[in-house]
Structure formats: structure tokens, C-alpha cells
CSV table of C-alpha atoms and ligand atoms in Angstrom, one decimal:
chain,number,residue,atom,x,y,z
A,299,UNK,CA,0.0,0.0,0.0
A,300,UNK,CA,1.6,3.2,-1.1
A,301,UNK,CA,1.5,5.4,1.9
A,302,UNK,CA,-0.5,8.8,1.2
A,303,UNK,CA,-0.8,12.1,3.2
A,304,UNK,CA,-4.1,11.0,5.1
A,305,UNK,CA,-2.2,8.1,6.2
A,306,UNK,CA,0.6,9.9,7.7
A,307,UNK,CA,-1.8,11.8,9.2
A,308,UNK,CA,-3.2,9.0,10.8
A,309,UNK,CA,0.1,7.5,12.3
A,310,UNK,CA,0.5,10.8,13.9
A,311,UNK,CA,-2.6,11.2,15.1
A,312,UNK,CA,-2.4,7.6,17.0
A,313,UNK,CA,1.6,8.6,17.5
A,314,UNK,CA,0.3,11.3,19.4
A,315,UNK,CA,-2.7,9.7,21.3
A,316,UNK,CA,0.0,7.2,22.6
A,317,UNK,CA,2.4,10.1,23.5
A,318,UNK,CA,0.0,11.9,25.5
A,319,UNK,CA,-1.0,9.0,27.4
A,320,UNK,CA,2.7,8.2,28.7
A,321,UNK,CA,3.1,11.6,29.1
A,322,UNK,CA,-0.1,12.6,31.2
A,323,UNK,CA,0.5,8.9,33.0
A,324,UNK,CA,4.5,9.6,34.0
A,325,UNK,CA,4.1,13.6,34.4
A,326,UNK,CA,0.2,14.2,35.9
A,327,UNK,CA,-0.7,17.0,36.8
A,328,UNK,CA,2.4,18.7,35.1
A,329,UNK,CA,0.8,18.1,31.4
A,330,UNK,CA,-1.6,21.0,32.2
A,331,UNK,CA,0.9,22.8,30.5
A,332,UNK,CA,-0.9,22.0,27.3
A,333,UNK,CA,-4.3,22.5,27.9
A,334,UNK,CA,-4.3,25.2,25.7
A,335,UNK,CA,-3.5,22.9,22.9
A,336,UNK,CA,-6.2,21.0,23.1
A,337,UNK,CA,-8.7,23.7,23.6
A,338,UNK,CA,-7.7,25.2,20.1
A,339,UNK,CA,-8.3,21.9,18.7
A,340,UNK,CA,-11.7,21.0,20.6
A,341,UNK,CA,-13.0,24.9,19.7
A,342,UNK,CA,-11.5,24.6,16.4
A,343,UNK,CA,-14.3,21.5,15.9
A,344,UNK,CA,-16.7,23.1,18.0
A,345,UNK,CA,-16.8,26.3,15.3
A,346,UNK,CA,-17.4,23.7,12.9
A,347,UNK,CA,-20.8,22.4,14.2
A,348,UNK,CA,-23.1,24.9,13.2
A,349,UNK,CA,-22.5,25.8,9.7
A,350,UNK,CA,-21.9,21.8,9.0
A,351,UNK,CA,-24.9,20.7,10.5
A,352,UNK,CA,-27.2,23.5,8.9
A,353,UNK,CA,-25.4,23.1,5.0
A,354,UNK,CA,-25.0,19.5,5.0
A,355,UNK,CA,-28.6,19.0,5.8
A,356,UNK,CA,-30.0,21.6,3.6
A,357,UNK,CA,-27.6,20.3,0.9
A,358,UNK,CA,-28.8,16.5,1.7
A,359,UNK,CA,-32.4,17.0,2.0
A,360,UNK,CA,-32.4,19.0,-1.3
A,361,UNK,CA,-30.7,16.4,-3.3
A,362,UNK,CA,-33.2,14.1,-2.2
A,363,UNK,CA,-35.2,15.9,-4.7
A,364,UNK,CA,-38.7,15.2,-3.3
A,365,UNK,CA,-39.5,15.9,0.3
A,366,UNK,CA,-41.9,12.8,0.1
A,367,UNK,CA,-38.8,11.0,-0.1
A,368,UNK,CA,-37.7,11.6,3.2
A,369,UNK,CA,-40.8,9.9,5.2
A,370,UNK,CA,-39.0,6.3,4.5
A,371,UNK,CA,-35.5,7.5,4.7
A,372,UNK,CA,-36.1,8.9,8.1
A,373,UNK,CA,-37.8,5.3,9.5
A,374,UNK,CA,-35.4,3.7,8.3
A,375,UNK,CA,-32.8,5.5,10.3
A,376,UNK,CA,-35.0,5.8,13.4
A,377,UNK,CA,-35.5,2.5,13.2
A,378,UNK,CA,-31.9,1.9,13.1
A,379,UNK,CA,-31.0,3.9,16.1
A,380,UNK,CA,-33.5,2.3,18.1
A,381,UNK,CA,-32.8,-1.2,17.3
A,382,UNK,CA,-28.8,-1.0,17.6
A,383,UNK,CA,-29.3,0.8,20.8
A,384,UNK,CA,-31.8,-1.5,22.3
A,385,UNK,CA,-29.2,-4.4,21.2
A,386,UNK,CA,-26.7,-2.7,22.8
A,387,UNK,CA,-28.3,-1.9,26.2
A,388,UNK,CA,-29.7,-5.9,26.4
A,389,UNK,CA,-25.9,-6.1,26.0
A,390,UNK,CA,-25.2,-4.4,29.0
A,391,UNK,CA,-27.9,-6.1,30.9
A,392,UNK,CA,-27.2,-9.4,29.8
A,393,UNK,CA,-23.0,-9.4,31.1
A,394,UNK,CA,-23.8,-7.4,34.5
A,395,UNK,CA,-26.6,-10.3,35.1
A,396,UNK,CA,-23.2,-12.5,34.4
A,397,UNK,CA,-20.6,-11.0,35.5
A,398,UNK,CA,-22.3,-9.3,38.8
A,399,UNK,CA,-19.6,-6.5,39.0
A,400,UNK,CA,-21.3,-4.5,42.0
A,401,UNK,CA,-21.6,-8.2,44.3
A,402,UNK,CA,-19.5,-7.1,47.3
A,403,UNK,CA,-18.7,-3.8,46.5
A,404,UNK,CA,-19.4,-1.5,49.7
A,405,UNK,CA,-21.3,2.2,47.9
A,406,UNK,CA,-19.0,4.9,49.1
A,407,UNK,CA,-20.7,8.1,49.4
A,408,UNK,CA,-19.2,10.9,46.8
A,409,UNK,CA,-20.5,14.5,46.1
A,410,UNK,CA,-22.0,13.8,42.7
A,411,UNK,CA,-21.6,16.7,40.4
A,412,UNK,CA,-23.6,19.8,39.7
A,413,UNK,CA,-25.0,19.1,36.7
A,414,UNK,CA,-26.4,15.5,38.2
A,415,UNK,CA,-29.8,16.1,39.2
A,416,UNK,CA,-30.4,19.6,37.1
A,417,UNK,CA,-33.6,19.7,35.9
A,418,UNK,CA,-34.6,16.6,33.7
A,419,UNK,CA,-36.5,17.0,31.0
A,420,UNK,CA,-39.5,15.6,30.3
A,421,UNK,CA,-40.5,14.4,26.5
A,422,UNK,CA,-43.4,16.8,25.9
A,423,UNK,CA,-40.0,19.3,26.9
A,424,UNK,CA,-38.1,18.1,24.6
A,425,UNK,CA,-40.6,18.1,21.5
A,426,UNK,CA,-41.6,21.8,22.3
A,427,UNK,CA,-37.8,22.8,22.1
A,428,UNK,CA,-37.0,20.9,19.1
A,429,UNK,CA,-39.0,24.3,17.4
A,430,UNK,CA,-36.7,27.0,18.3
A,431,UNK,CA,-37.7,30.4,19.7
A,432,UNK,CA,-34.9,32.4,17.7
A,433,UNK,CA,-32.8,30.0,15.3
A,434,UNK,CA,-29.8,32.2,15.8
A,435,UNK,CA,-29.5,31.4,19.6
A,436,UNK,CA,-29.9,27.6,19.4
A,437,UNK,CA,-27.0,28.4,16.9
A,438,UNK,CA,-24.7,30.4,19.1
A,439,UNK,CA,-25.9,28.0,21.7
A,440,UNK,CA,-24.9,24.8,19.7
A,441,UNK,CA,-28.3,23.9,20.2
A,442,UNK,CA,-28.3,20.6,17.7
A,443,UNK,CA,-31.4,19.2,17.4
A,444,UNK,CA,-33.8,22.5,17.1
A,445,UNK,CA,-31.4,23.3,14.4
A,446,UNK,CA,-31.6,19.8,12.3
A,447,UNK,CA,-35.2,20.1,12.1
A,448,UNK,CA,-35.3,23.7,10.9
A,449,UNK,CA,-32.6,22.4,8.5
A,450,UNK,CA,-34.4,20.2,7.5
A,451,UNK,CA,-38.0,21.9,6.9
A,452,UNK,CA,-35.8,24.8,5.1
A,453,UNK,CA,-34.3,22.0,3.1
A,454,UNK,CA,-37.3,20.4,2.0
A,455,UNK,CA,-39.2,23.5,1.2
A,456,UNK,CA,-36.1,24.5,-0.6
A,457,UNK,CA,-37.2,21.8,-3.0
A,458,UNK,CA,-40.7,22.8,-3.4
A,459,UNK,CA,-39.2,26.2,-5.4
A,460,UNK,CA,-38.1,25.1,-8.3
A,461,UNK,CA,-35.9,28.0,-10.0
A,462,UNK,CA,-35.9,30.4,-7.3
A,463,UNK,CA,-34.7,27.1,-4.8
A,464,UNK,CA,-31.9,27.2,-6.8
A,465,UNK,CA,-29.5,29.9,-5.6
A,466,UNK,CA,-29.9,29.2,-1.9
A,467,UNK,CA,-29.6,25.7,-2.4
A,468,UNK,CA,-25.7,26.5,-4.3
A,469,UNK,CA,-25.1,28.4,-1.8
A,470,UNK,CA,-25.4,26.1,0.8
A,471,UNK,CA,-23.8,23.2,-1.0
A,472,UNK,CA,-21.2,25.9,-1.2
A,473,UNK,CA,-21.0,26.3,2.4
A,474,UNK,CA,-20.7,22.9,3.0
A,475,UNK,CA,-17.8,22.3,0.4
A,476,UNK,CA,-16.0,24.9,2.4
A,477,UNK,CA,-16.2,23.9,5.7
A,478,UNK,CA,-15.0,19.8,4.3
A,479,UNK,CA,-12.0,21.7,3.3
A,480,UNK,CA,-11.8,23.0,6.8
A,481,UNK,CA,-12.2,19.9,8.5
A,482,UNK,CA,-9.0,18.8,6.8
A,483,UNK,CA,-7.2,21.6,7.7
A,484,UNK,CA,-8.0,20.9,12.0
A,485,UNK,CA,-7.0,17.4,10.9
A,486,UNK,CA,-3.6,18.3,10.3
A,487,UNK,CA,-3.5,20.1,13.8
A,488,UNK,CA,-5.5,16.7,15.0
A,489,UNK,CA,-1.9,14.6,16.4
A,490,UNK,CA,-1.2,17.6,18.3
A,491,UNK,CA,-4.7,18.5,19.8
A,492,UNK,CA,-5.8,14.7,20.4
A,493,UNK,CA,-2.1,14.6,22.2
A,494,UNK,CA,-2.8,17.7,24.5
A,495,UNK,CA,-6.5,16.2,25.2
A,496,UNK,CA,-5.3,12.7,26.4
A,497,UNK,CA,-2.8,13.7,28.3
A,498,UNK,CA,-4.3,16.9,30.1
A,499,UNK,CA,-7.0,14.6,31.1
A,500,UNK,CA,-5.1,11.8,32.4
A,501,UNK,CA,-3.0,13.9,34.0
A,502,UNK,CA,-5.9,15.5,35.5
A,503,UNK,CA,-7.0,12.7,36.9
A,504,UNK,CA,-3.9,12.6,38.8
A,505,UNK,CA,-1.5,10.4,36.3
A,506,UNK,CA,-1.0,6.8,35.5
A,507,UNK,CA,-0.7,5.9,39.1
A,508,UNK,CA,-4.3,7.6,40.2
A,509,UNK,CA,-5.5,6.4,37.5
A,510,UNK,CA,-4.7,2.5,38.0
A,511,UNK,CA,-5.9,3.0,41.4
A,512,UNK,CA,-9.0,3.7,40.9
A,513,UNK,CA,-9.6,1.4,37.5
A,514,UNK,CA,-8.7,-1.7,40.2
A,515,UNK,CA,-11.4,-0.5,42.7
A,516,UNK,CA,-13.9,-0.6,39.9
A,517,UNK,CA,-12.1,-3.0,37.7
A,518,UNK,CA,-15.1,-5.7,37.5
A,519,UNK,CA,-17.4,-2.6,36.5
A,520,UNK,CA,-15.3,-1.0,34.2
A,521,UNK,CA,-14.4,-4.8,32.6
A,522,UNK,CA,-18.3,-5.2,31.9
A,523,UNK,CA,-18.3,-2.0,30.4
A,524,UNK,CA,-15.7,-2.4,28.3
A,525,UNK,CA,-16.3,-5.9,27.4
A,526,UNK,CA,-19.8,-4.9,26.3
A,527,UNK,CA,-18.6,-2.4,24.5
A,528,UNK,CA,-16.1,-4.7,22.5
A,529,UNK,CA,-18.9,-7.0,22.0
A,530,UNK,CA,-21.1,-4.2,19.7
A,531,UNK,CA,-18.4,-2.1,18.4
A,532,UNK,CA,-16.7,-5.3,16.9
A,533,UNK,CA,-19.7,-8.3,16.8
A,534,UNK,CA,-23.1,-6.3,16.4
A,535,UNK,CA,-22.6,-3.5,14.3
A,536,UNK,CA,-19.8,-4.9,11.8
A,537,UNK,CA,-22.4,-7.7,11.3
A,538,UNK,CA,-24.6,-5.4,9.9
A,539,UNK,CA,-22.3,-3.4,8.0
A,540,UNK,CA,-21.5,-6.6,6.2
A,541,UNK,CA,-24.6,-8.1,6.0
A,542,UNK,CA,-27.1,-5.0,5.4
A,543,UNK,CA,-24.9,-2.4,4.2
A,544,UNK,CA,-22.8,-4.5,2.1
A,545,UNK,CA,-19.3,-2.9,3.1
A,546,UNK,CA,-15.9,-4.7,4.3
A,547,UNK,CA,-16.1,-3.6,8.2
A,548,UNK,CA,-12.1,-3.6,8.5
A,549,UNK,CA,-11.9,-1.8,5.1
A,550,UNK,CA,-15.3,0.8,7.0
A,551,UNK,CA,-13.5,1.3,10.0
A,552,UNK,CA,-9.9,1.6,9.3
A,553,UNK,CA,-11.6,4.4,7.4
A,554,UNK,CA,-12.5,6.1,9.8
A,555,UNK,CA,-9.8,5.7,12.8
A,556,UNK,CA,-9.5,9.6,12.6
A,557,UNK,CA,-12.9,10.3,14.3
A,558,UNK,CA,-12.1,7.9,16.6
A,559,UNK,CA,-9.0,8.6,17.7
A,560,UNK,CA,-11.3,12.2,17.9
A,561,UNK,CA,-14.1,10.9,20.3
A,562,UNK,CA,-11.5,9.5,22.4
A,563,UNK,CA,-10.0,12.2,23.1
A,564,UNK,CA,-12.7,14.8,23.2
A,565,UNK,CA,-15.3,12.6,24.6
A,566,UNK,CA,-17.7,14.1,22.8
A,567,UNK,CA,-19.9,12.6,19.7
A,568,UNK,CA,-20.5,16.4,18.7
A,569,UNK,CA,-17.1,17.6,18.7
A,570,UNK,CA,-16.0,14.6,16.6
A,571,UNK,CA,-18.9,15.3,14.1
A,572,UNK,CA,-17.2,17.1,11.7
A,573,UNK,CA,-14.5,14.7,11.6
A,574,UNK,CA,-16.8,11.5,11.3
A,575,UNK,CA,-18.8,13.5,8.8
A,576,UNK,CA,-15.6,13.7,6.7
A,577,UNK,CA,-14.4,10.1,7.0
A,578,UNK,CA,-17.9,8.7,6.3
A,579,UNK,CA,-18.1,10.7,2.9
A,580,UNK,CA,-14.8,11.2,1.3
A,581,UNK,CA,-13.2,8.1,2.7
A,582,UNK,CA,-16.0,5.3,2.7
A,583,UNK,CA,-18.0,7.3,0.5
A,584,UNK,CA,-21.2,6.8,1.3
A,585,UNK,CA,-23.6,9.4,-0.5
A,586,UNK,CA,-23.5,13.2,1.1
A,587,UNK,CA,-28.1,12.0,1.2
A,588,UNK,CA,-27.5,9.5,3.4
A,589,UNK,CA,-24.4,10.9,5.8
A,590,UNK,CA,-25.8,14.6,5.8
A,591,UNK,CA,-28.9,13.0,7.5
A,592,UNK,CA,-27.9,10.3,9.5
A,593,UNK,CA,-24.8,11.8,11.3
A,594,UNK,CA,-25.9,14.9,12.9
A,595,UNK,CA,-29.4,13.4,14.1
A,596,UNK,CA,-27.2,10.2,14.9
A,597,UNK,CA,-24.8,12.1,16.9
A,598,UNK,CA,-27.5,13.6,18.8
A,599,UNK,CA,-29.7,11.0,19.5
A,600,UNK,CA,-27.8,7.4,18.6
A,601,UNK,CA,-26.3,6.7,21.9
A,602,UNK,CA,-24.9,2.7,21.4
A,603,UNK,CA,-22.1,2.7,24.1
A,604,UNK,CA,-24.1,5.2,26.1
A,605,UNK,CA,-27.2,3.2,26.8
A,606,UNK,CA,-24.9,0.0,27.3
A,607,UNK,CA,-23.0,1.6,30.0
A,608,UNK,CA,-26.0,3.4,31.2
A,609,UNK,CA,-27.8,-0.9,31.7
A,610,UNK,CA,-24.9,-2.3,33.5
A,611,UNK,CA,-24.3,0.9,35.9
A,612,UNK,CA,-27.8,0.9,37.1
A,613,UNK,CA,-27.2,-3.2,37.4
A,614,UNK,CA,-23.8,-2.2,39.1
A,615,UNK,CA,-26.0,0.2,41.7
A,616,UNK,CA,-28.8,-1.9,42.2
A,617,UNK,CA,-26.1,-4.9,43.0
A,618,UNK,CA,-24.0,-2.6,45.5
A,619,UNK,CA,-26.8,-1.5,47.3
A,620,UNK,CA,-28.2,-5.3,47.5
A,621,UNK,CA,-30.8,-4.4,45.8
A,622,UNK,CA,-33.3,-7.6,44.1
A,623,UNK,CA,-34.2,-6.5,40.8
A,624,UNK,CA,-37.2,-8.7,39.2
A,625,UNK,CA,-37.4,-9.9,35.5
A,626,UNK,CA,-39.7,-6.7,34.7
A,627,UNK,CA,-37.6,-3.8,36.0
A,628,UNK,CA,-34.7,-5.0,34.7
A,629,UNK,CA,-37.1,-4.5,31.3
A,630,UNK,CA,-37.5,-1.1,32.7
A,631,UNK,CA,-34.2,-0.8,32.8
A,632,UNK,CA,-34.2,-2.0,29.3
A,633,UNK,CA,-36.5,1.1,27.8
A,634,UNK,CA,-35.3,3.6,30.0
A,635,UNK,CA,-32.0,3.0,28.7
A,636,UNK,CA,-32.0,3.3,25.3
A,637,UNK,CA,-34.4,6.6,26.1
A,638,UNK,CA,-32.2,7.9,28.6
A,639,UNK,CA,-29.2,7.5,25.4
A,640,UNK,CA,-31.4,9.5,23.5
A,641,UNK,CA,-31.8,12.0,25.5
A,642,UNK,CA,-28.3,12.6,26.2
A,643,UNK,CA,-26.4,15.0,24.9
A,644,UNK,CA,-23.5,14.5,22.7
A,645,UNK,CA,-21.0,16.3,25.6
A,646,UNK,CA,-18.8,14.6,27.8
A,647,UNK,CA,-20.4,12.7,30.9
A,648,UNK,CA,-23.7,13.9,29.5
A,649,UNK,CA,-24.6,9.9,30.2
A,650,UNK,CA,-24.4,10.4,33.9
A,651,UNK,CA,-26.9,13.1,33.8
A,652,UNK,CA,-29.5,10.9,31.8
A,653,UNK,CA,-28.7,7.8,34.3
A,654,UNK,CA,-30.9,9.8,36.4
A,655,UNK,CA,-33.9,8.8,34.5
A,656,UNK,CA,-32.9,5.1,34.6
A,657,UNK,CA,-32.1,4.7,38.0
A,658,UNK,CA,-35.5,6.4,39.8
A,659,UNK,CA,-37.9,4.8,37.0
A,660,UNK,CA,-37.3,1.8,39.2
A,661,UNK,CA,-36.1,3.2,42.0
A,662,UNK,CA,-32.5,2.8,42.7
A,663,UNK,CA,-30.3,5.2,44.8
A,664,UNK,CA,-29.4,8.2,42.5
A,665,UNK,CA,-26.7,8.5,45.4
A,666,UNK,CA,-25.1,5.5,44.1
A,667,UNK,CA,-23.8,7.3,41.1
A,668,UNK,CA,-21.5,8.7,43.2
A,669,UNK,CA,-19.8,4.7,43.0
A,670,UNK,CA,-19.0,5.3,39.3
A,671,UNK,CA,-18.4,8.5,39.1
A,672,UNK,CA,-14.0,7.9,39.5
A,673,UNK,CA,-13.4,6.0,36.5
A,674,UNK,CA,-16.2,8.2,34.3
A,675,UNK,CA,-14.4,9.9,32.5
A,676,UNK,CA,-12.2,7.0,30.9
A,677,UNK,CA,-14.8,5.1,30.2
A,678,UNK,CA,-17.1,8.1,28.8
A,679,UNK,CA,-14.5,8.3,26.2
A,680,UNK,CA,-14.6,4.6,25.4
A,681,UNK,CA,-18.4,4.7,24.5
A,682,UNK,CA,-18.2,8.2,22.7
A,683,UNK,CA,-16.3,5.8,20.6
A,684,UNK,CA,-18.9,3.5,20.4
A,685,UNK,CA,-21.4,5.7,20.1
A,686,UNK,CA,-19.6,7.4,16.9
A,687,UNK,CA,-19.1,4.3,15.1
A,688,UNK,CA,-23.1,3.5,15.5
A,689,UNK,CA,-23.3,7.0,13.6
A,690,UNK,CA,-21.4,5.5,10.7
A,691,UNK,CA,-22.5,1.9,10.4
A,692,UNK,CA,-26.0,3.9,10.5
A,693,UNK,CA,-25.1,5.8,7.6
A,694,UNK,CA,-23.7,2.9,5.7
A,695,UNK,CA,-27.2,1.0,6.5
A,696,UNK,CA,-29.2,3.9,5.0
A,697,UNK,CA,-27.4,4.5,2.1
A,698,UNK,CA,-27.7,1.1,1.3
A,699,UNK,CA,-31.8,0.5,2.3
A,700,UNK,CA,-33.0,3.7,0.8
A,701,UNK,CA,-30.5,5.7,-1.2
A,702,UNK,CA,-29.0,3.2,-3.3
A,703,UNK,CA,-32.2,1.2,-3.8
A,704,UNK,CA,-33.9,4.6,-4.9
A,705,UNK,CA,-31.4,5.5,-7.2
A,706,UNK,CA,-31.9,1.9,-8.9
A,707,UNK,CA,-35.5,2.3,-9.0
A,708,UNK,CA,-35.1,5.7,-10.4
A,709,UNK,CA,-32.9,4.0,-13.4
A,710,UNK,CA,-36.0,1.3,-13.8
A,711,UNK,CA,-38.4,4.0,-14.1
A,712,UNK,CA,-36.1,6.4,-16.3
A,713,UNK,CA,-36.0,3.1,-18.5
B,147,LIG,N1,-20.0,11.7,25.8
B,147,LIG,C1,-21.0,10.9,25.1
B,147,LIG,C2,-21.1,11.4,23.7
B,147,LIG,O1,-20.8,12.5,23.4
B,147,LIG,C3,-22.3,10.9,25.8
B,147,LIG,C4,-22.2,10.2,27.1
B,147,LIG,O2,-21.9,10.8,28.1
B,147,LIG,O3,-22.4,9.0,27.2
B,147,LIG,O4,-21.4,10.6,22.8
């Protein structure tokens, strides 16, 4: 294989993923020399969000042609995001029902953090703000999901225009083109930034030796985390990339070790958007109609490694606290879940927010998130992972149920 410039840029990237965790696990708290570093690169993504999200919608929803079109294409992907992350939360169940990780574990009482037990939302809340108020502030207040609908109503009535539709819709396409180009440009800076991210944050966390510490204390948790996690990112979903979407799952992800070396180190499925958004196009090329569509709402709403971890945490609780849990609420536990992953925003530890809503709906100790709240932050990062690569088999999976069959029906009908 002859060794191109994306490539090299993907050896330094994991070069420097690997260098920052050495570095923030021999020099701690020492590395917050470079935070700086990695805030350039996560704001440098961050500005990126916005403009991506509104121009690659409008520019996908108007190339669909018909806004009829988009009724199937959008069950299909719901459909998608709640299957895989129902699979992946039985997952979850399934190995802490195994592997008991919280049998024996005493519940030591932590301060949980602020933002854990904020004000929840409830779902008629969350429908009435997917319409915005003022589309400028859910824009200067990264506010995804009020901003992919009005996307995507704009985008389809766009369509409806004919000639005068035309302009705007250039003009976003043009916006879109640009900030691609852009994307490739933070990449460059990516080695550096995802170096400064891993290694301020380990060495936040007090180095390697902190660190090891507290993975051992909650080693049997963290194990059936991970090992769940491993399970769907490489059993479940490159299943379906081969069998539904047709694609060569070392060939789909290799593609697209970029973003992930991206949500590891930013822990956030938003930030790593533009990157994914990138990788999924112009390196697996799947078609702008099926990516523009399924990433952004994806990375809002298709939580996989979220609503895994989300199962076996509650499990982990409700087993530390001694609790019995019968067949039905662990079924509870199921639903609430996968909502729960929904609802969660793509931001780091946004998950241990949500686990609010799973632990009360059958009444477990929301105290008892104070057990997992050490080792968090490592695995947050392992799941925004997971959760990214659910974004792309997704968009694989659509562009091979609707797009592609769509464009072959269109050639029968042309015929
Ligand atoms: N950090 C995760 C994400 O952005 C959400 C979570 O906390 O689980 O995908």
C-alpha cells in the first residue's frame, strides 16, 4: 500500500494519542501545560458544528429531490438507532446479570456533580424545544437538534421552489464544500490537539498511578463495560455493516480511525462530528443524502455505548446497594436505557446526567452514582467511541436500504 498524506496523518494522530497517554501517565498534573493545545483543537471542531450541520442538511435534503422521499429515509434511520441501541443496552444487561460487578462492592458516598440532578426534561419538553424560539441562539448555543429540524423543513421547502430554490440551495452546498476543506485543515492540527486532550486529562486525573488505582477498585465494573462495549463495536454492528450495508467492516473502519482517535480524546460525539462527517463521505464514501442526514441526528440521539453503559451501571448500583431486581424492571431498565441515550447530549459525561432517568424509573439510589463516578471519564470516552461508530455503520445501513435502492429504481423508471 503506497502510503498517502491521510495516512501519515493517521500515524501521527495515533503517535500522538499514545504520547500523550505516557506523558499525562508519567508527568500528571504537570501536562496542564498544554491544555491550551487542546482547547484550540476541541474549539477549532466546535466552530465547525453549526455551519456543518445547517449546509450539510439543507444540501442532503435538497438532493433528495422530493420531500416525500424523506418519510422512508427517516424510518429507516430511526428504526436503526433504536434497534442497535436496544441491542446494545440488552448487552449491557445481559454481562452485568453475568458478570455481577457490583456483588460485594461497599457504595461509598461521593459529592455527585452539579450538573447531576439539574432539571430533567420531560419528553413533551423536549418536542416543544425541538422548534426554536430564535434560530440564531440555538445556533450560538450549539443547540443541535432544534437546528436539524429547521434544517431540514428549510431544506425540503427548498425543493418545493423550483428555479428560485436554486440559488440558496448553491449556496449552501457551497457552504458545505468549504467547511469539508476546513475539517481537513484541524485534521492536520488533529496529532497535536488529540495529544494535548489525552494527556491533560489523564494527567488531570492525577496520572497513571491515580488512574490504575481507581480502574482496580472498579475494575469488575469497568471490565463489563468495556467488554460490552467490545462485544457491539466489533460483533453487532460490523455484522450489519456486512450483512445489510454490504461494506468490508475492517476496510469501513480503518476508514474512519481519525474520528475515533477524535471521540476518544474529546469525549464528545458532537465535537468529533465534523470529523466523522468527513471520514464517512470522502473516505468510505457513502452518499452526502445518506451521511448529511444520519450523522448529525445520529450524533444527537444514537447513543450505542451510552445506553450500554447506562444498563450495567444501574445493574452495578442496584447490585451494590443489594438491591433484588425482578425480570420486569430489569425491562424497565431495558427502555429507560435506550431513552435515557437518547436523551443525552452528545458532551462529555452527558450519560451520567441521563442515568438519572434510569435509576428512579425503578427506584435505585441516585446517590449511588457517586460509585461510578471515578473511572467516568475513561470510560465516557470509550463509549463516545462506540457511540460514533453507531453514527457510521448507520449511515452505511441507510445509504444502502433507501438511497441506493432509490437510485436503482429511479434508473428502472427512467427506463
Ligand atoms: N460523551 C458521550 C457522547 O458525546 C455521551 C455520554 O456521556 O455518554 O457521545
Amino acid at each position: 500500500m503506497k502510503l498517502k498524506g491521510h495516512h501519515i496523518i493517521l500515524l501521527l494522530i495515533m503517535v500522538g494519542m499514545l504520547a500523550g497517554g505516557i506523558c499525562g501517565w508519567a508527568f500528571g498534573e504537570k501536562m496542564l501545560a498544554v491544555k491550551f493545545l487542546g482547547d484550540l483543537f476541541l474549539n477549532s471542531l466546535m466552530m465547525m458544528i453549526v455551519p456543518l450541520i445547517v449546509a450539510s442538511m439543507i444540501t442532503g435534503v435538497a438532493s433528495l429531490g422530493d420531500i416525500r422521499r424523506l418519510g422512508r429515509t427517516g424510518l429507516v434511520t430511526v428504526g436503526y438507532y433504536f434497534v442497535t441501541t436496544g441491542v446494545a443496552a440488552a448487552i449491557g444487561l445481559c454481562l452485568a446479570n453475568l458478570i455481577k460487578p457490583g456483588a460485594g462492592v461497599t457504595p461509598v458516598a461521593h459529592e455527585l456533580p452539579s450538573m447531576v440532578g439539574e432539571k430533567t426534561y420531560t419528553v413533551v419538553d423536549v418536542i416543544v424545544n425541538m422548534i426554536p424560539k430564535n434560530v440564531f441562539e440555538a445556533a450560538a448555543e450549539t443547540n443541535v437538534l432544534p437546528l436539524i429540524v429547521v434544517a431540514l423543513v428549510f431544506g425540503g421547502i427548498l425543493t418545493t421552489l423550483g428555479e428560485k430554490g436554486q440559488p440558496v440551495i448553491k449556496f449552501f452546498a457551497g457552504v458545505n464544500a468549504a467547511v469539508m476543506k476546513l475539517v481537513y485543515l484541524v485534521m492536520m492540527f488533529a496529532p497535536v490537539g488529540v495529544f494535548a486532550l489525552v494527556a491533560t486529562k489523564l494527567g488531570a486525573a492525577g496520572g497513571g498511578e491515580a488512574f490504575w488505582g481507581e480502574l482496580f477498585k472498579l475494575g469488575k465494573y469497568a471490565a463489563t463495560v468495556l467488554t460490552g462495549l467490545a462485544l457491539h463495536a466489533f460483533i453487532v454492528l460490523p455484522l450489519l455493516l456486512f450483512f445489510i450495508a454490504r461494506r468490508n467492516p475492517f476496510k469501513y473502519a480503518f476508514n474512519l480511525l481519525t474520528p475515533f482517535a477524535t471521540a476518544f480524546s474529546t469525549a464528545s460525539s458532537a465535537a468529533t462530528l465534523p470529523m466523522t462527517m468527513r471520514a464517512v463521505e470522502k473516505r468510505n464514501k457513502v452518499s452526502n443524502e445518506a451521511a448529511s442526514f444520519v450523522l448529525p441526528l445520529g450524533a444527537t440521539i444514537n447513543m450505542d455505548g451510552t445506553a450500554l453503559y447506562e444498563a450495567v451501571a444501574a445493574l452495578f448500583i442496584a447490585q451494590a446497594y443489594g438491591i433484588e431486581l425482578t425480570a420486569v424492571q430489569q425491562l424497565v431498565i431495558l427502555l429507560t436505557a435506550t431513552l435515557a441515550a437518547v436523551g443525552a447530549a452528545a458532551i462529555p459525561e452527558a450519560g451520567l446526567v441521563t442515568m438519572v432517568i434510569v435509576l428512579t424509573s425503578v427506584g435505585l439510589p441516585v446517590e449511588g452514582i457517586g460509585a461510578i463516578l471515578a473511572i467516568d471519564w475513561f470510560l465516557d470516552r470509550c463509549r463516545t467511541t462506540v457511540n460514533v461508530w453507531g453514527d457510521s455503520v448507520g449511515a452505511a445501513v441507510v445509504d444502502r436500504l433507501e438511497v441506493s435502492r432509490r437510485a436503482t429504481r429511479d434508473e428502472v423508471e427512467e427506463y
